[in-house]
Amino acid sequence: MNALSEQILSELRHLLSEMSDGGSVGPSVYDTARALQFHGNVIGRQDAYAWLIAQQQADGGWGSADFPLFRHAPTWAALLALQRADPLPGAADAVQAATRFLEREPDPYAHAVPEDAPIGAELILPQLCGEVASLLGGVAFPRHPALLPLRQACLVKLGAMARLPSGHPLLHSWEAWGTSPTTACPDDDGSIGISPAATAAWRAHAVIQGSTPQVGRADAYLQAASGATRSGIEGVVPNVWPINVFEPCWSLYTLHLAGLFAHPALAGAVRVIVAQLDARLGVRGLGPALHFAADADDTAIALCVLRLAGRDPAVDALRHFEIDELFVTFPGERNASVSTNIHALHALRLLGKPAAGTSAYVEANRNPHGLWDNEKWHVSWLYSTAHAVAALAQGKPQWRDERALAALLQAQRDGGGWGAGRASTFEETAYALFALHVMNGSEEPTGRRRIAQAVARALEWMLARHAAHALPQTPLWIGKELYCPTRVVRVAELAGLWLALRWGRRVLAEGAGAAP
């Protein structure tokens, strides 16, 4: 056990030390398909097309069947990319299977827009649907009517702007509305809105207009983004990149949830990241990347991390996202994010600031079981619940929540793991342990024994699945489709296992119900 704990700390230290390369993000079906469609040279991207075909599920769609809301964008995009790659092995069969899938698939946007709709759905899905309809006009596809007025309103707004400033949130979906490269300009990393799909689309238009120097910058960005997937396949790209603020912020926040933030073995790597965040945090806050618009979520987590490190950051960077004691992730947001307000609450409490309205909002946004499952940035209720428990308990030693504890313990699978889909995942099991870690501190002996039993089962499940330096594979984070920020998730997995190991050792040494 001690040897494994040391191995975990060593891998965590290595992960933290790598976080100066822009970030690590798993490959995206949607963005890869769009980049292939805009690239134009089928023969030069055969390996990427083969990868795309290999990701198709048995039912003909792309994306996890556990979360059907997030399957439309990758499936539409893959169908469009593959219909022009007919000579390649498997392409024609993949198109036929995708067509059958879309004919059968219910339309989640037939009457309303779900709260957790993927990023840019109102712009992206109607545009993709229209492209496919023009190719296969007689097929009864989902038409997403509830999105049409939202798209139209957004296009009117965009039409009034000659050019969006670099890093504007709407640039992230440029591929779904942009036609002239003059409406955007690559940022300092060469991207359009930190999006490979948007950048590939912009590049294709810029080539036609002969904007050679800028095209070269976009090419360099797309190549770097492809490398961030660790796939080793040219042309396979992530859903978002870089994430050079989001990745270190969330990783250090996760260390706090596991009780690892101040661990001596990680102190040097943590100190470097904290110094960078301190230097980067300005009066306007921070976004997921250095050259992207600031938002309340990244700003709140950065404030949490800096305060935990003993700094005294100004709360003003967060306050300008506040409207009537609630926080919008970014101006113009279609609907509020529960986790953004959870993170804002945590930051305000750490900084000793009043947050009664935000606290009330977080408490009100539970399901009947007392858990948080209506989140728009992560598909698993375990993520938002773990973060909510940490925020609500901050500065309140006697905080208890019997209803949430009972529901969390009841949700543990027979094998010992947790998961929002049909299978448990390492990431989600770690989030369950983070929540139990907080709850255990104020529980009575009976409750602590129940928690200790759940942790012991989780530890057994995790030990059977742990492998050193393994890359997470399951996409649970919500972007234009579900995606996996690889290092962020791996830090959560390792931190969860470390916590369970430490907890298990103390239970053995002191008897059931010992504190972690």
PDB file of N, CA, C and O in Angstrom, residues 442-491:
ATOM      1  N   SER A 442     -18.161  15.153   9.698  1.00  0.00           N
ATOM      2  CA  SER A 442     -19.173  15.627  10.654  1.00  0.00           C
ATOM      3  C   SER A 442     -20.242  14.565  10.940  1.00  0.00           C
ATOM      4  O   SER A 442     -21.306  14.883  11.452  1.00  0.00           O
ATOM      5  N   GLU A 443     -19.947  13.317  10.593  1.00  0.00           N
ATOM      6  CA  GLU A 443     -20.911  12.247  10.806  1.00  0.00           C
ATOM      7  C   GLU A 443     -20.784  11.633  12.203  1.00  0.00           C
ATOM      8  O   GLU A 443     -19.712  11.657  12.825  1.00  0.00           O
ATOM      9  N   GLU A 444     -21.894  11.053  12.645  1.00  0.00           N
ATOM     10  CA  GLU A 444     -21.889  10.268  13.883  1.00  0.00           C
ATOM     11  C   GLU A 444     -21.215   8.923  13.606  1.00  0.00           C
ATOM     12  O   GLU A 444     -21.039   8.533  12.450  1.00  0.00           O
ATOM     13  N   PRO A 445     -20.821   8.183  14.665  1.00  0.00           N
ATOM     14  CA  PRO A 445     -20.130   6.903  14.466  1.00  0.00           C
ATOM     15  C   PRO A 445     -20.852   5.937  13.532  1.00  0.00           C
ATOM     16  O   PRO A 445     -20.211   5.273  12.717  1.00  0.00           O
ATOM     17  N   THR A 446     -22.180   5.865  13.604  1.00  0.00           N
ATOM     18  CA  THR A 446     -22.910   4.946  12.728  1.00  0.00           C
ATOM     19  C   THR A 446     -22.731   5.343  11.269  1.00  0.00           C
ATOM     20  O   THR A 446     -22.483   4.494  10.400  1.00  0.00           O
ATOM     21  N   GLY A 447     -22.860   6.621  10.994  1.00  0.00           N
ATOM     22  CA  GLY A 447     -22.678   7.098   9.625  1.00  0.00           C
ATOM     23  C   GLY A 447     -21.255   6.889   9.141  1.00  0.00           C
ATOM     24  O   GLY A 447     -21.019   6.526   7.983  1.00  0.00           O
ATOM     25  N   ARG A 448     -20.278   7.065  10.006  1.00  0.00           N
ATOM     26  CA  ARG A 448     -18.883   6.876   9.634  1.00  0.00           C
ATOM     27  C   ARG A 448     -18.603   5.417   9.302  1.00  0.00           C
ATOM     28  O   ARG A 448     -17.804   5.121   8.394  1.00  0.00           O
ATOM     29  N   ARG A 449     -19.258   4.507  10.009  1.00  0.00           N
ATOM     30  CA  ARG A 449     -19.075   3.089   9.692  1.00  0.00           C
ATOM     31  C   ARG A 449     -19.655   2.759   8.319  1.00  0.00           C
ATOM     32  O   ARG A 449     -19.056   2.009   7.545  1.00  0.00           O
ATOM     33  N   ARG A 450     -20.813   3.337   8.017  1.00  0.00           N
ATOM     34  CA  ARG A 450     -21.425   3.120   6.689  1.00  0.00           C
ATOM     35  C   ARG A 450     -20.507   3.654   5.590  1.00  0.00           C
ATOM     36  O   ARG A 450     -20.316   3.015   4.553  1.00  0.00           O
ATOM     37  N   ILE A 451     -19.946   4.833   5.827  1.00  0.00           N
ATOM     38  CA  ILE A 451     -19.042   5.428   4.842  1.00  0.00           C
ATOM     39  C   ILE A 451     -17.791   4.565   4.688  1.00  0.00           C
ATOM     40  O   ILE A 451     -17.333   4.298   3.570  1.00  0.00           O
ATOM     41  N   ALA A 452     -17.221   4.109   5.807  1.00  0.00           N
ATOM     42  CA  ALA A 452     -16.002   3.295   5.750  1.00  0.00           C
ATOM     43  C   ALA A 452     -16.231   2.017   4.945  1.00  0.00           C
ATOM     44  O   ALA A 452     -15.351   1.584   4.188  1.00  0.00           O
ATOM     45  N   GLN A 453     -17.389   1.414   5.104  1.00  0.00           N
ATOM     46  CA  GLN A 453     -17.703   0.199   4.338  1.00  0.00           C
ATOM     47  C   GLN A 453     -17.770   0.506   2.845  1.00  0.00           C
ATOM     48  O   GLN A 453     -17.271  -0.263   2.008  1.00  0.00           O
ATOM     49  N   ALA A 454     -18.386   1.636   2.497  1.00  0.00           N
ATOM     50  CA  ALA A 454     -18.478   2.024   1.077  1.00  0.00           C
ATOM     51  C   ALA A 454     -17.091   2.305   0.510  1.00  0.00           C
ATOM     52  O   ALA A 454     -16.776   1.920  -0.627  1.00  0.00           O
ATOM     53  N   VAL A 455     -16.239   2.963   1.295  1.00  0.00           N
ATOM     54  CA  VAL A 455     -14.885   3.278   0.838  1.00  0.00           C
ATOM     55  C   VAL A 455     -14.082   2.000   0.631  1.00  0.00           C
ATOM     56  O   VAL A 455     -13.332   1.870  -0.355  1.00  0.00           O
ATOM     57  N   ALA A 456     -14.237   1.035   1.525  1.00  0.00           N
ATOM     58  CA  ALA A 456     -13.509  -0.229   1.381  1.00  0.00           C
ATOM     59  C   ALA A 456     -13.902  -0.944   0.091  1.00  0.00           C
ATOM     60  O   ALA A 456     -13.041  -1.485  -0.625  1.00  0.00           O
ATOM     61  N   ARG A 457     -15.175  -0.939  -0.227  1.00  0.00           N
ATOM     62  CA  ARG A 457     -15.635  -1.561  -1.485  1.00  0.00           C
ATOM     63  C   ARG A 457     -15.115  -0.784  -2.695  1.00  0.00           C
ATOM     64  O   ARG A 457     -14.712  -1.373  -3.707  1.00  0.00           O
ATOM     65  N   ALA A 458     -15.119   0.542  -2.599  1.00  0.00           N
ATOM     66  CA  ALA A 458     -14.608   1.367  -3.703  1.00  0.00           C
ATOM     67  C   ALA A 458     -13.121   1.130  -3.910  1.00  0.00           C
ATOM     68  O   ALA A 458     -12.648   1.041  -5.051  1.00  0.00           O
ATOM     69  N   LEU A 459     -12.369   1.017  -2.820  1.00  0.00           N
ATOM     70  CA  LEU A 459     -10.926   0.783  -2.922  1.00  0.00           C
ATOM     71  C   LEU A 459     -10.654  -0.539  -3.634  1.00  0.00           C
ATOM     72  O   LEU A 459      -9.777  -0.611  -4.507  1.00  0.00           O
ATOM     73  N   GLU A 460     -11.389  -1.563  -3.278  1.00  0.00           N
ATOM     74  CA  GLU A 460     -11.205  -2.861  -3.932  1.00  0.00           C
ATOM     75  C   GLU A 460     -11.484  -2.756  -5.429  1.00  0.00           C
ATOM     76  O   GLU A 460     -10.747  -3.292  -6.258  1.00  0.00           O
ATOM     77  N   TRP A 461     -12.545  -2.021  -5.780  1.00  0.00           N
ATOM     78  CA  TRP A 461     -12.906  -1.841  -7.199  1.00  0.00           C
ATOM     79  C   TRP A 461     -11.808  -1.077  -7.932  1.00  0.00           C
ATOM     80  O   TRP A 461     -11.410  -1.434  -9.047  1.00  0.00           O
ATOM     81  N   MET A 462     -11.294  -0.031  -7.311  1.00  0.00           N
ATOM     82  CA  MET A 462     -10.270   0.795  -7.947  1.00  0.00           C
ATOM     83  C   MET A 462      -8.948   0.041  -8.092  1.00  0.00           C
ATOM     84  O   MET A 462      -8.280   0.132  -9.124  1.00  0.00           O
ATOM     85  N   LEU A 463      -8.568  -0.698  -7.057  1.00  0.00           N
ATOM     86  CA  LEU A 463      -7.308  -1.444  -7.129  1.00  0.00           C
ATOM     87  C   LEU A 463      -7.326  -2.463  -8.251  1.00  0.00           C
ATOM     88  O   LEU A 463      -6.297  -2.706  -8.902  1.00  0.00           O
ATOM     89  N   ALA A 464      -8.473  -3.044  -8.521  1.00  0.00           N
ATOM     90  CA  ALA A 464      -8.583  -4.046  -9.589  1.00  0.00           C
ATOM     91  C   ALA A 464      -8.447  -3.418 -10.966  1.00  0.00           C
ATOM     92  O   ALA A 464      -8.188  -4.136 -11.954  1.00  0.00           O
ATOM     93  N   ARG A 465      -8.606  -2.087 -11.062  1.00  0.00           N
ATOM     94  CA  ARG A 465      -8.605  -1.411 -12.365  1.00  0.00           C
ATOM     95  C   ARG A 465      -7.458  -0.414 -12.547  1.00  0.00           C
ATOM     96  O   ARG A 465      -7.286   0.134 -13.633  1.00  0.00           O
ATOM     97  N   HIS A 466      -6.697  -0.198 -11.512  1.00  0.00           N
ATOM     98  CA  HIS A 466      -5.625   0.792 -11.593  1.00  0.00           C
ATOM     99  C   HIS A 466      -4.437   0.267 -12.394  1.00  0.00           C
ATOM    100  O   HIS A 466      -4.010  -0.868 -12.232  1.00  0.00           O
ATOM    101  N   ALA A 467      -3.924   1.111 -13.265  1.00  0.00           N
ATOM    102  CA  ALA A 467      -2.667   0.837 -13.968  1.00  0.00           C
ATOM    103  C   ALA A 467      -1.880   2.136 -14.005  1.00  0.00           C
ATOM    104  O   ALA A 467      -2.437   3.205 -14.291  1.00  0.00           O
ATOM    105  N   ALA A 468      -0.610   2.071 -13.723  1.00  0.00           N
ATOM    106  CA  ALA A 468       0.222   3.278 -13.701  1.00  0.00           C
ATOM    107  C   ALA A 468       0.251   3.948 -15.072  1.00  0.00           C
ATOM    108  O   ALA A 468       0.351   3.274 -16.097  1.00  0.00           O
ATOM    109  N   HIS A 469       0.114   5.263 -15.091  1.00  0.00           N
ATOM    110  CA  HIS A 469       0.236   6.092 -16.298  1.00  0.00           C
ATOM    111  C   HIS A 469      -0.790   5.731 -17.384  1.00  0.00           C
ATOM    112  O   HIS A 469      -0.557   5.970 -18.564  1.00  0.00           O
ATOM    113  N   ALA A 470      -1.916   5.166 -16.979  1.00  0.00           N
ATOM    114  CA  ALA A 470      -2.968   4.846 -17.951  1.00  0.00           C
ATOM    115  C   ALA A 470      -3.714   6.123 -18.335  1.00  0.00           C
ATOM    116  O   ALA A 470      -3.971   6.981 -17.488  1.00  0.00           O
ATOM    117  N   LEU A 471      -4.058   6.264 -19.609  1.00  0.00           N
ATOM    118  CA  LEU A 471      -4.803   7.434 -20.065  1.00  0.00           C
ATOM    119  C   LEU A 471      -6.307   7.177 -19.928  1.00  0.00           C
ATOM    120  O   LEU A 471      -6.808   6.164 -20.401  1.00  0.00           O
ATOM    121  N   PRO A 472      -7.036   8.083 -19.277  1.00  0.00           N
ATOM    122  CA  PRO A 472      -8.497   7.931 -19.207  1.00  0.00           C
ATOM    123  C   PRO A 472      -9.112   7.917 -20.605  1.00  0.00           C
ATOM    124  O   PRO A 472      -8.628   8.597 -21.515  1.00  0.00           O
ATOM    125  N   GLN A 473     -10.184   7.155 -20.762  1.00  0.00           N
ATOM    126  CA  GLN A 473     -10.793   6.994 -22.078  1.00  0.00           C
ATOM    127  C   GLN A 473     -12.240   7.487 -22.154  1.00  0.00           C
ATOM    128  O   GLN A 473     -12.740   7.759 -23.232  1.00  0.00           O
ATOM    129  N   THR A 474     -12.930   7.565 -21.019  1.00  0.00           N
ATOM    130  CA  THR A 474     -14.371   7.831 -21.035  1.00  0.00           C
ATOM    131  C   THR A 474     -14.655   9.330 -21.048  1.00  0.00           C
ATOM    132  O   THR A 474     -14.325  10.041 -20.090  1.00  0.00           O
ATOM    133  N   PRO A 475     -15.262   9.853 -22.121  1.00  0.00           N
ATOM    134  CA  PRO A 475     -15.592  11.287 -22.162  1.00  0.00           C
ATOM    135  C   PRO A 475     -16.877  11.578 -21.386  1.00  0.00           C
ATOM    136  O   PRO A 475     -17.936  11.027 -21.685  1.00  0.00           O
ATOM    137  N   LEU A 476     -16.768  12.447 -20.386  1.00  0.00           N
ATOM    138  CA  LEU A 476     -17.913  12.815 -19.554  1.00  0.00           C
ATOM    139  C   LEU A 476     -18.120  14.327 -19.457  1.00  0.00           C
ATOM    140  O   LEU A 476     -19.121  14.776 -18.907  1.00  0.00           O
ATOM    141  N   TRP A 477     -17.184  15.100 -19.992  1.00  0.00           N
ATOM    142  CA  TRP A 477     -17.264  16.561 -19.912  1.00  0.00           C
ATOM    143  C   TRP A 477     -18.014  17.078 -21.136  1.00  0.00           C
ATOM    144  O   TRP A 477     -17.818  16.601 -22.249  1.00  0.00           O
ATOM    145  N   ILE A 478     -18.858  18.085 -20.923  1.00  0.00           N
ATOM    146  CA  ILE A 478     -19.741  18.556 -21.996  1.00  0.00           C
ATOM    147  C   ILE A 478     -19.089  19.697 -22.765  1.00  0.00           C
ATOM    148  O   ILE A 478     -18.790  20.762 -22.213  1.00  0.00           O
ATOM    149  N   GLY A 479     -18.865  19.467 -24.056  1.00  0.00           N
ATOM    150  CA  GLY A 479     -18.448  20.495 -24.991  1.00  0.00           C
ATOM    151  C   GLY A 479     -19.456  20.483 -26.134  1.00  0.00           C
ATOM    152  O   GLY A 479     -20.667  20.427 -25.918  1.00  0.00           O
ATOM    153  N   LYS A 480     -18.981  20.501 -27.357  1.00  0.00           N
ATOM    154  CA  LYS A 480     -19.888  20.331 -28.497  1.00  0.00           C
ATOM    155  C   LYS A 480     -20.385  18.888 -28.555  1.00  0.00           C
ATOM    156  O   LYS A 480     -21.410  18.598 -29.162  1.00  0.00           O
ATOM    157  N   GLU A 481     -19.620  18.008 -27.975  1.00  0.00           N
ATOM    158  CA  GLU A 481     -19.996  16.630 -27.683  1.00  0.00           C
ATOM    159  C   GLU A 481     -19.342  16.315 -26.337  1.00  0.00           C
ATOM    160  O   GLU A 481     -18.696  17.177 -25.757  1.00  0.00           O
ATOM    161  N   LEU A 482     -19.485  15.113 -25.836  1.00  0.00           N
ATOM    162  CA  LEU A 482     -18.760  14.750 -24.623  1.00  0.00           C
ATOM    163  C   LEU A 482     -17.282  14.573 -24.951  1.00  0.00           C
ATOM    164  O   LEU A 482     -16.929  14.017 -25.988  1.00  0.00           O
ATOM    165  N   TYR A 483     -16.419  15.052 -24.054  1.00  0.00           N
ATOM    166  CA  TYR A 483     -14.982  14.951 -24.296  1.00  0.00           C
ATOM    167  C   TYR A 483     -14.269  14.626 -22.990  1.00  0.00           C
ATOM    168  O   TYR A 483     -14.881  14.645 -21.905  1.00  0.00           O
ATOM    169  N   CYS A 484     -12.972  14.322 -23.086  1.00  0.00           N
ATOM    170  CA  CYS A 484     -12.191  13.947 -21.908  1.00  0.00           C
ATOM    171  C   CYS A 484     -10.938  14.804 -21.800  1.00  0.00           C
ATOM    172  O   CYS A 484     -10.009  14.639 -22.610  1.00  0.00           O
ATOM    173  N   PRO A 485     -10.878  15.732 -20.842  1.00  0.00           N
ATOM    174  CA  PRO A 485      -9.622  16.460 -20.580  1.00  0.00           C
ATOM    175  C   PRO A 485      -8.679  15.521 -19.816  1.00  0.00           C
ATOM    176  O   PRO A 485      -8.764  15.384 -18.601  1.00  0.00           O
ATOM    177  N   THR A 486      -7.794  14.872 -20.532  1.00  0.00           N
ATOM    178  CA  THR A 486      -7.108  13.679 -20.050  1.00  0.00           C
ATOM    179  C   THR A 486      -6.382  13.872 -18.719  1.00  0.00           C
ATOM    180  O   THR A 486      -6.550  13.068 -17.800  1.00  0.00           O
ATOM    181  N   ARG A 487      -5.562  14.910 -18.611  1.00  0.00           N
ATOM    182  CA  ARG A 487      -4.804  15.083 -17.364  1.00  0.00           C
ATOM    183  C   ARG A 487      -5.726  15.444 -16.201  1.00  0.00           C
ATOM    184  O   ARG A 487      -5.520  14.984 -15.074  1.00  0.00           O
ATOM    185  N   VAL A 488      -6.703  16.280 -16.456  1.00  0.00           N
ATOM    186  CA  VAL A 488      -7.644  16.664 -15.405  1.00  0.00           C
ATOM    187  C   VAL A 488      -8.313  15.418 -14.822  1.00  0.00           C
ATOM    188  O   VAL A 488      -8.429  15.257 -13.598  1.00  0.00           O
ATOM    189  N   VAL A 489      -8.752  14.534 -15.701  1.00  0.00           N
ATOM    190  CA  VAL A 489      -9.423  13.308 -15.266  1.00  0.00           C
ATOM    191  C   VAL A 489      -8.445  12.372 -14.564  1.00  0.00           C
ATOM    192  O   VAL A 489      -8.761  11.765 -13.540  1.00  0.00           O
ATOM    193  N   ARG A 490      -7.239  12.266 -15.116  1.00  0.00           N
ATOM    194  CA  ARG A 490      -6.252  11.370 -14.491  1.00  0.00           C
ATOM    195  C   ARG A 490      -5.887  11.847 -13.092  1.00  0.00           C
ATOM    196  O   ARG A 490      -5.712  11.038 -12.176  1.00  0.00           O
ATOM    197  N   VAL A 491      -5.770  13.148 -12.894  1.00  0.00           N
ATOM    198  CA  VAL A 491      -5.513  13.677 -11.553  1.00  0.00           C
ATOM    199  C   VAL A 491      -6.644  13.278 -10.608  1.00  0.00           C
ATOM    200  O   VAL A 491      -6.399  12.875  -9.458  1.00  0.00           O
TER     201      VAL A 491
END
